[in-house]
Amino acid sequence: MIVILGAMDSEIAEFLSVMEQRETLTWQGIEEHSGVIDGHPVLVSKTGVGKAMAAMRTQHFIDKAQPRALLFTGLAGSLKLHIRIGDTVIGRDLVQHDLESKVLGLPRGQIPFTDIRFLVPDPALLESASRYQPAEGRVHLGRICTGDQFITHREMVSHTYLHDELAGDAVEMEGAAVALVCSLNQVPYLVARTISDMADDDAVADFNEILPRASHNSLNLVRHLLREL
Ligand code: ADE
């Protein structure tokens, strides 16, 4: 069983459109769909937005399905000028950018009393994802920074650490939480994002505009991964 998650309905809609033998259950008010995509048994659901929802639902699906792999897709803001709207960023590693305990002498993103800071996905999934050829845009392997804030130009002025301390490539609101839960449960995972905006003044408008195209890109990427699994 492969678990495929995204934060919002619009980020998983394309998976549902190609799913066969679909059965739907509801848990805590959120629908979860089991079925088959391209011959592979899959479970598809949204997590809800933010790190807490993503962590809770990731654990739920691991307990329920004991998946062979968990794939998380959706949108992200770019933190680099050369990473453009429509490009794909595969999380080479992921970090919780708003986890900050400097007074304890720890670098940003490190979970206190552990050595966990940058979470590294499954090497085989990363390798396979790096061979993905999208219909549009380029593929980047990069650092995904996760936090409970939607970043626009206003936040970039106060969140300079996304560049300075973390050297981030993309910013979103769930990936590192999913990565943490998967890695603690030793479940192979991958987080892949389509760039929806440049985390600037136009971020909200760009985000809404690209949603349909981005979900199609996520579906193509997941189909590529399923073929290679
Ligand atoms: N997801 C997509 N764009 C984002 C942004 N600018 N900030 C946080 N999460 C996002």
mmCIF file of C-alpha atoms and ligand atoms in Angstrom:
data_model
loop_
_atom_site.group_PDB
_atom_site.id
_atom_site.type_symbol
_atom_site.label_atom_id
_atom_site.label_comp_id
_atom_site.label_asym_id
_atom_site.label_seq_id
_atom_site.Cartn_x
_atom_site.Cartn_y
_atom_site.Cartn_z
ATOM 1 C CA MET A 1 0.000 0.000 0.000
ATOM 2 C CA ILE A 2 1.219 3.485 -0.897
ATOM 3 C CA VAL A 3 -0.178 6.459 1.029
ATOM 4 C CA ILE A 4 -0.534 9.667 -1.002
ATOM 5 C CA LEU A 5 -1.255 12.848 0.927
ATOM 6 C CA GLY A 6 -1.679 16.570 0.250
ATOM 7 C CA ALA A 7 -2.748 19.347 2.577
ATOM 8 C CA MET A 8 -5.922 20.490 0.797
ATOM 9 C CA ASP A 9 -8.754 19.001 -1.276
ATOM 10 C CA SER A 10 -7.505 20.800 -4.378
ATOM 11 C CA GLU A 11 -4.074 19.229 -3.910
ATOM 12 C CA ILE A 12 -5.436 15.648 -4.008
ATOM 13 C CA ALA A 13 -8.349 16.051 -6.468
ATOM 14 C CA GLU A 14 -6.365 14.821 -9.487
ATOM 15 C CA PHE A 15 -5.422 11.589 -7.713
ATOM 16 C CA LEU A 16 -9.083 10.884 -7.062
ATOM 17 C CA SER A 17 -9.968 11.541 -10.686
ATOM 18 C CA VAL A 18 -7.806 8.597 -11.849
ATOM 19 C CA MET A 19 -8.426 6.256 -8.907
ATOM 20 C CA GLU A 20 -10.251 2.985 -9.600
ATOM 21 C CA GLN A 21 -12.229 0.802 -7.168
ATOM 22 C CA ARG A 22 -12.563 3.783 -4.846
ATOM 23 C CA GLU A 23 -13.932 3.306 -1.313
ATOM 24 C CA THR A 24 -14.306 6.297 0.951
ATOM 25 C CA LEU A 25 -14.366 6.473 4.759
ATOM 26 C CA THR A 26 -14.468 9.524 6.994
ATOM 27 C CA TRP A 27 -12.194 9.901 10.032
ATOM 28 C CA GLN A 28 -12.387 13.005 12.226
ATOM 29 C CA GLY A 29 -14.360 14.806 9.533
ATOM 30 C CA ILE A 30 -11.833 14.174 6.744
ATOM 31 C CA GLU A 31 -12.449 11.716 3.905
ATOM 32 C CA GLU A 32 -9.884 9.026 3.166
ATOM 33 C CA HIS A 33 -10.043 7.158 -0.124
ATOM 34 C CA SER A 34 -8.625 3.719 -0.780
ATOM 35 C CA GLY A 35 -8.419 2.313 -4.283
ATOM 36 C CA VAL A 36 -6.048 1.610 -7.126
ATOM 37 C CA ILE A 37 -3.957 3.965 -9.278
ATOM 38 C CA ASP A 38 -2.172 2.430 -12.289
ATOM 39 C CA GLY A 39 -2.443 -1.021 -10.710
ATOM 40 C CA HIS A 40 -1.048 0.041 -7.303
ATOM 41 C CA PRO A 41 -3.140 -0.137 -4.115
ATOM 42 C CA VAL A 42 -3.172 3.391 -2.664
ATOM 43 C CA LEU A 43 -4.751 5.405 0.107
ATOM 44 C CA VAL A 44 -5.319 9.072 -0.742
ATOM 45 C CA SER A 45 -6.354 11.816 1.675
ATOM 46 C CA LYS A 46 -5.801 15.395 2.636
ATOM 47 C CA THR A 47 -4.112 16.143 5.943
ATOM 48 C CA GLY A 48 -5.385 19.649 6.524
ATOM 49 C CA VAL A 49 -3.064 22.644 6.654
ATOM 50 C CA GLY A 50 -0.142 23.138 9.041
ATOM 51 C CA LYS A 51 2.350 20.995 10.904
ATOM 52 C CA ALA A 52 0.024 19.679 13.621
ATOM 53 C CA MET A 53 -2.665 18.441 11.214
ATOM 54 C CA ALA A 54 -0.042 16.967 8.909
ATOM 55 C CA ALA A 55 1.714 15.122 11.748
ATOM 56 C CA MET A 56 -1.486 13.755 13.236
ATOM 57 C CA ARG A 57 -2.840 12.483 9.938
ATOM 58 C CA THR A 58 0.495 11.037 8.824
ATOM 59 C CA GLN A 59 0.674 8.982 12.017
ATOM 60 C CA HIS A 60 -2.935 7.909 11.530
ATOM 61 C CA PHE A 61 -2.231 6.595 8.022
ATOM 62 C CA ILE A 62 0.953 4.836 9.073
ATOM 63 C CA ASP A 63 -0.926 3.059 11.875
ATOM 64 C CA LYS A 64 -3.811 2.221 9.601
ATOM 65 C CA ALA A 65 -2.056 1.137 6.410
ATOM 66 C CA GLN A 66 1.570 0.348 7.371
ATOM 67 C CA PRO A 67 2.504 1.748 3.970
ATOM 68 C CA ARG A 68 5.506 0.672 1.959
ATOM 69 C CA ALA A 69 5.957 4.359 1.101
ATOM 70 C CA LEU A 70 4.284 7.687 1.828
ATOM 71 C CA LEU A 71 4.245 10.452 -0.787
ATOM 72 C CA PHE A 72 3.282 14.020 0.078
ATOM 73 C CA THR A 73 2.649 16.507 -2.728
ATOM 74 C CA GLY A 74 1.257 20.011 -3.099
ATOM 75 C CA LEU A 75 2.341 23.611 -3.499
ATOM 76 C CA ALA A 76 5.214 25.684 -2.090
ATOM 77 C CA GLY A 77 6.613 29.188 -2.276
ATOM 78 C CA SER A 78 10.042 29.639 -3.874
ATOM 79 C CA LEU A 79 12.923 31.051 -1.829
ATOM 80 C CA LYS A 80 15.315 31.335 -4.788
ATOM 81 C CA LEU A 81 15.023 33.530 -7.862
ATOM 82 C CA HIS A 82 16.005 30.701 -10.238
ATOM 83 C CA ILE A 83 13.265 28.413 -8.854
ATOM 84 C CA ARG A 84 10.252 29.650 -10.789
ATOM 85 C CA ILE A 85 6.475 29.272 -10.609
ATOM 86 C CA GLY A 86 5.537 25.910 -12.154
ATOM 87 C CA ASP A 87 8.881 24.261 -11.260
ATOM 88 C CA THR A 88 8.994 21.133 -9.115
ATOM 89 C CA VAL A 89 11.000 21.046 -5.886
ATOM 90 C CA ILE A 90 11.781 17.603 -4.514
ATOM 91 C CA GLY A 91 12.685 17.805 -0.827
ATOM 92 C CA ARG A 92 16.318 16.667 -0.643
ATOM 93 C CA ASP A 93 15.935 17.532 3.021
ATOM 94 C CA LEU A 94 13.320 19.249 5.153
ATOM 95 C CA VAL A 95 13.455 21.403 8.277
ATOM 96 C CA GLN A 96 10.934 23.016 10.636
ATOM 97 C CA HIS A 97 11.913 26.647 10.063
ATOM 98 C CA ASP A 98 9.857 28.046 12.948
ATOM 99 C CA LEU A 99 11.279 25.675 15.563
ATOM 100 C CA GLU A 100 13.692 27.944 17.376
ATOM 101 C CA SER A 101 15.534 27.323 20.687
ATOM 102 C CA LYS A 102 18.562 29.548 20.321
ATOM 103 C CA VAL A 103 18.568 30.303 24.058
ATOM 104 C CA LEU A 104 19.335 26.614 24.582
ATOM 105 C CA GLY A 105 22.299 27.010 22.254
ATOM 106 C CA LEU A 106 20.643 25.114 19.410
ATOM 107 C CA PRO A 107 20.541 26.054 15.736
ATOM 108 C CA ARG A 108 17.167 26.927 14.204
ATOM 109 C CA GLY A 109 15.163 23.853 13.266
ATOM 110 C CA GLN A 110 16.812 21.457 15.705
ATOM 111 C CA ILE A 111 14.410 19.580 17.962
ATOM 112 C CA PRO A 112 15.696 20.094 21.526
ATOM 113 C CA PHE A 113 17.193 17.042 23.258
ATOM 114 C CA THR A 114 17.573 15.219 19.940
ATOM 115 C CA ASP A 115 20.002 15.510 17.058
ATOM 116 C CA ILE A 116 17.116 15.888 14.588
ATOM 117 C CA ARG A 117 17.288 18.991 12.394
ATOM 118 C CA PHE A 118 17.407 18.273 8.641
ATOM 119 C CA LEU A 119 15.241 15.293 7.702
ATOM 120 C CA VAL A 120 16.407 13.285 4.695
ATOM 121 C CA PRO A 121 13.863 11.284 2.647
ATOM 122 C CA ASP A 122 14.271 7.789 1.291
ATOM 123 C CA PRO A 123 17.306 7.690 -1.058
ATOM 124 C CA ALA A 124 15.625 5.376 -3.595
ATOM 125 C CA LEU A 125 12.549 7.630 -3.847
ATOM 126 C CA LEU A 126 14.797 10.689 -4.172
ATOM 127 C CA GLU A 127 16.791 9.039 -6.910
ATOM 128 C CA SER A 128 13.652 8.039 -8.743
ATOM 129 C CA ALA A 129 12.093 11.511 -8.364
ATOM 130 C CA SER A 130 15.228 13.131 -9.768
ATOM 131 C CA ARG A 131 14.513 11.299 -13.051
ATOM 132 C CA TYR A 132 11.036 12.861 -13.305
ATOM 133 C CA GLN A 133 10.519 14.855 -16.502
ATOM 134 C CA PRO A 134 7.664 17.345 -16.030
ATOM 135 C CA ALA A 135 5.509 18.629 -18.874
ATOM 136 C CA GLU A 136 6.311 22.147 -17.694
ATOM 137 C CA GLY A 137 9.112 23.794 -15.707
ATOM 138 C CA ARG A 138 12.266 22.328 -14.195
ATOM 139 C CA VAL A 139 12.940 19.882 -11.367
ATOM 140 C CA HIS A 140 15.125 20.969 -8.428
ATOM 141 C CA LEU A 141 16.329 18.854 -5.534
ATOM 142 C CA GLY A 142 16.325 21.292 -2.656
ATOM 143 C CA ARG A 143 15.773 22.181 0.968
ATOM 144 C CA ILE A 144 12.124 22.540 1.962
ATOM 145 C CA CYS A 145 11.467 24.772 4.971
ATOM 146 C CA THR A 146 8.223 24.085 6.840
ATOM 147 C CA GLY A 147 6.412 26.356 9.285
ATOM 148 C CA ASP A 148 2.968 27.425 10.389
ATOM 149 C CA GLN A 149 3.013 30.672 8.392
ATOM 150 C CA PHE A 150 2.055 31.540 4.807
ATOM 151 C CA ILE A 151 5.040 33.572 3.639
ATOM 152 C CA THR A 152 4.554 36.724 1.579
ATOM 153 C CA HIS A 153 6.868 39.699 1.088
ATOM 154 C CA ARG A 154 5.894 41.070 4.517
ATOM 155 C CA GLU A 155 7.093 37.888 6.261
ATOM 156 C CA MET A 156 10.246 37.678 4.140
ATOM 157 C CA VAL A 157 11.353 40.952 5.720
ATOM 158 C CA SER A 158 11.185 39.418 9.203
ATOM 159 C CA HIS A 159 12.022 35.817 8.216
ATOM 160 C CA THR A 160 15.446 36.480 6.679
ATOM 161 C CA TYR A 161 16.614 33.314 8.439
ATOM 162 C CA LEU A 162 14.955 31.272 5.670
ATOM 163 C CA HIS A 163 17.946 32.338 3.543
ATOM 164 C CA ASP A 164 20.631 33.227 6.107
ATOM 165 C CA GLU A 165 20.381 30.397 8.599
ATOM 166 C CA LEU A 166 18.670 27.683 6.607
ATOM 167 C CA ALA A 167 19.611 28.290 2.961
ATOM 168 C CA GLY A 168 16.084 27.198 2.028
ATOM 169 C CA ASP A 169 14.868 26.577 -1.514
ATOM 170 C CA ALA A 170 11.114 26.359 -0.923
ATOM 171 C CA VAL A 171 8.723 27.151 1.899
ATOM 172 C CA GLU A 172 5.482 25.414 2.825
ATOM 173 C CA MET A 173 3.462 24.368 5.841
ATOM 174 C CA GLU A 174 3.492 20.557 6.223
ATOM 175 C CA GLY A 175 6.489 18.764 4.707
ATOM 176 C CA ALA A 176 8.910 18.577 7.646
ATOM 177 C CA ALA A 177 6.108 17.403 9.963
ATOM 178 C CA VAL A 178 5.284 14.569 7.565
ATOM 179 C CA ALA A 179 9.006 13.811 7.249
ATOM 180 C CA LEU A 180 9.480 13.690 11.014
ATOM 181 C CA VAL A 181 6.604 11.281 11.619
ATOM 182 C CA CYS A 182 7.653 9.029 8.726
ATOM 183 C CA SER A 183 11.272 8.930 9.792
ATOM 184 C CA LEU A 184 10.409 8.128 13.430
ATOM 185 C CA ASN A 185 8.194 5.295 12.141
ATOM 186 C CA GLN A 186 10.852 4.197 9.622
ATOM 187 C CA VAL A 187 8.455 4.595 6.696
ATOM 188 C CA PRO A 188 10.106 5.569 3.368
ATOM 189 C CA TYR A 189 8.769 8.950 2.283
ATOM 190 C CA LEU A 190 9.150 11.747 -0.228
ATOM 191 C CA VAL A 191 7.872 15.326 -0.224
ATOM 192 C CA ALA A 192 7.516 17.013 -3.617
ATOM 193 C CA ARG A 193 6.123 20.467 -4.260
ATOM 194 C CA THR A 194 5.112 22.486 -7.292
ATOM 195 C CA ILE A 195 6.110 26.132 -6.937
ATOM 196 C CA SER A 196 2.983 28.263 -6.772
ATOM 197 C CA ASP A 197 4.502 31.648 -5.875
ATOM 198 C CA MET A 198 7.699 33.518 -5.130
ATOM 199 C CA ALA A 199 6.778 34.156 -1.445
ATOM 200 C CA ASP A 200 6.310 37.826 -2.340
ATOM 201 C CA ASP A 201 3.504 40.404 -2.586
ATOM 202 C CA ASP A 202 1.755 38.372 -5.309
ATOM 203 C CA ALA A 203 1.957 35.084 -3.390
ATOM 204 C CA VAL A 204 -1.735 34.700 -2.553
ATOM 205 C CA ALA A 205 -2.988 35.497 -6.076
ATOM 206 C CA ASP A 206 -0.335 33.283 -7.723
ATOM 207 C CA PHE A 207 -1.124 30.441 -5.312
ATOM 208 C CA ASN A 208 -4.814 30.419 -6.253
ATOM 209 C CA GLU A 209 -4.111 30.744 -9.957
ATOM 210 C CA ILE A 210 -1.769 27.796 -10.318
ATOM 211 C CA LEU A 211 -3.667 25.261 -8.194
ATOM 212 C CA PRO A 212 -5.232 23.213 -11.045
ATOM 213 C CA ARG A 213 -1.994 22.990 -13.091
ATOM 214 C CA ALA A 214 0.021 22.152 -9.978
ATOM 215 C CA SER A 215 -2.211 19.249 -8.994
ATOM 216 C CA HIS A 216 -1.756 17.822 -12.461
ATOM 217 C CA ASN A 217 2.012 18.013 -12.037
ATOM 218 C CA SER A 218 1.731 16.179 -8.684
ATOM 219 C CA LEU A 219 -0.266 13.421 -10.334
ATOM 220 C CA ASN A 220 2.322 13.037 -13.112
ATOM 221 C CA LEU A 221 5.137 12.860 -10.581
ATOM 222 C CA VAL A 222 3.359 10.269 -8.446
ATOM 223 C CA ARG A 223 2.606 8.174 -11.535
ATOM 224 C CA HIS A 224 6.298 8.316 -12.420
ATOM 225 C CA LEU A 225 7.222 7.165 -8.885
ATOM 226 C CA LEU A 226 4.631 4.375 -8.926
ATOM 227 C CA ARG A 227 6.088 3.095 -12.196
ATOM 228 C CA GLU A 228 9.555 2.927 -10.664
ATOM 229 C CA LEU A 229 8.556 1.505 -7.244
HETATM 230 N N1 ADE B 1 2.581 27.175 0.136
HETATM 231 C C1 ADE B 1 2.573 27.724 -1.087
HETATM 232 N N2 ADE B 1 3.093 28.971 -1.071
HETATM 233 C C2 ADE B 1 3.447 29.201 0.220
HETATM 234 C C3 ADE B 1 4.022 30.297 0.878
HETATM 235 N N3 ADE B 1 4.334 31.421 0.216
HETATM 236 N N4 ADE B 1 4.227 30.201 2.210
HETATM 237 C C4 ADE B 1 3.903 29.072 2.877
HETATM 238 N N5 ADE B 1 3.353 28.005 2.311
HETATM 239 C C5 ADE B 1 3.109 28.066 0.985
#
